[in-house]
Amino acid sequence: MKIYGEPVSRLIEELSRLPGIGGKSAQRLAFYIINLPTERAESLASAILSAKRDVKYCGVCCALTDSDPCAICANAKRDAKIIMVVEDPRDMAAYERTGEFFGLYHVLHGAISPMHGVGPNDLTIAALLKRLQNSDTGGAVSEANVSRAIEEVIVATNPNVEGEATALYIAKILKPLEIKVTRIAHGVPVGGDLEFVDEVTLSRALEGRREI
Ligand code: ZN
């Protein structure tokens, strides 16, 4: 690759590290970028840096956001009694597109997978537990607190082995908190990726959720 000179080789090498980009695609993209007007190339580079620098995790739901708490957690119109647990920020975006869910989210950033060495501690399960415990008002409390207490956790992890294992684990650790834990219904294709399921199917899966 050195025939193109060091800067181009470096660009090709960096691009080829991106998921789904092979050597040929990396070369094609590199030459496309080189031929861009300077301001377009600068805009691309600064978008990458800004996304990396300015995006953080919401301190409440662990979603990607540029404000903490994120716009959904900060929205007083959302129903704070219901939390939907998803694997990925893209799953959250998919449910937002349905326009049928008005609760809050919790983003795990993955699923339990012993095969890939991903355990509960690699996910944001501890943060979820803390969030639920803080909401646990227990006994005599003011009305304001009652309205804030979480009543239901909907586990909307992907309907595959890892997603099911994660759902069962969450149901198990939430049991002592006596919060209703539900799982989205099938209708989401088994082994499917929530991100790619259409909105009608997602809405139906949400309506048909069952307690676990
Ligand atoms: Zn949030």
Short mmCIF file of N, CA and C in Angstrom, two decimals, residues 8 11 50 54 83 90 98 154 170 188 203-204:
data_model
loop_
_atom_site.label_atom_id
_atom_site.label_comp_id
_atom_site.label_asym_id
_atom_site.label_seq_id
_atom_site.Cartn_x
_atom_site.Cartn_y
_atom_site.Cartn_z
N VAL A 8 -1.68 8.64 2.54
CA VAL A 8 -2.80 7.89 1.94
C VAL A 8 -2.85 6.48 2.53
N LEU A 11 -4.48 6.64 5.86
CA LEU A 11 -5.93 6.82 5.76
C LEU A 11 -6.61 5.50 5.40
N SER A 50 -15.88 15.57 16.93
CA SER A 50 -16.92 16.12 17.80
C SER A 50 -17.81 15.02 18.34
N ASP A 54 -17.79 15.08 22.23
CA ASP A 54 -18.93 15.73 22.85
C ASP A 54 -20.05 14.78 23.25
N ILE A 83 -39.77 1.74 32.74
CA ILE A 83 -38.44 1.79 32.13
C ILE A 83 -38.30 0.64 31.15
N ARG A 90 -29.37 2.11 19.44
CA ARG A 90 -30.12 2.01 18.19
C ARG A 90 -31.48 1.35 18.41
N THR A 98 -41.47 4.28 16.84
CA THR A 98 -42.83 3.75 16.86
C THR A 98 -43.81 4.82 17.37
N ILE A 154 -39.68 -3.06 31.46
CA ILE A 154 -39.91 -3.86 30.26
C ILE A 154 -38.56 -4.26 29.68
N ILE A 170 -31.86 -10.20 34.47
CA ILE A 170 -32.45 -8.96 34.99
C ILE A 170 -33.68 -9.28 35.83
N VAL A 188 -41.47 -10.21 17.30
CA VAL A 188 -40.13 -9.82 16.89
C VAL A 188 -39.49 -11.14 16.48
N SER A 203 -44.32 -2.20 17.93
CA SER A 203 -45.46 -1.75 18.73
C SER A 203 -46.25 -2.94 19.24
N ARG A 204 -46.44 -3.95 18.37
CA ARG A 204 -47.19 -5.15 18.76
C ARG A 204 -46.45 -5.93 19.85
#
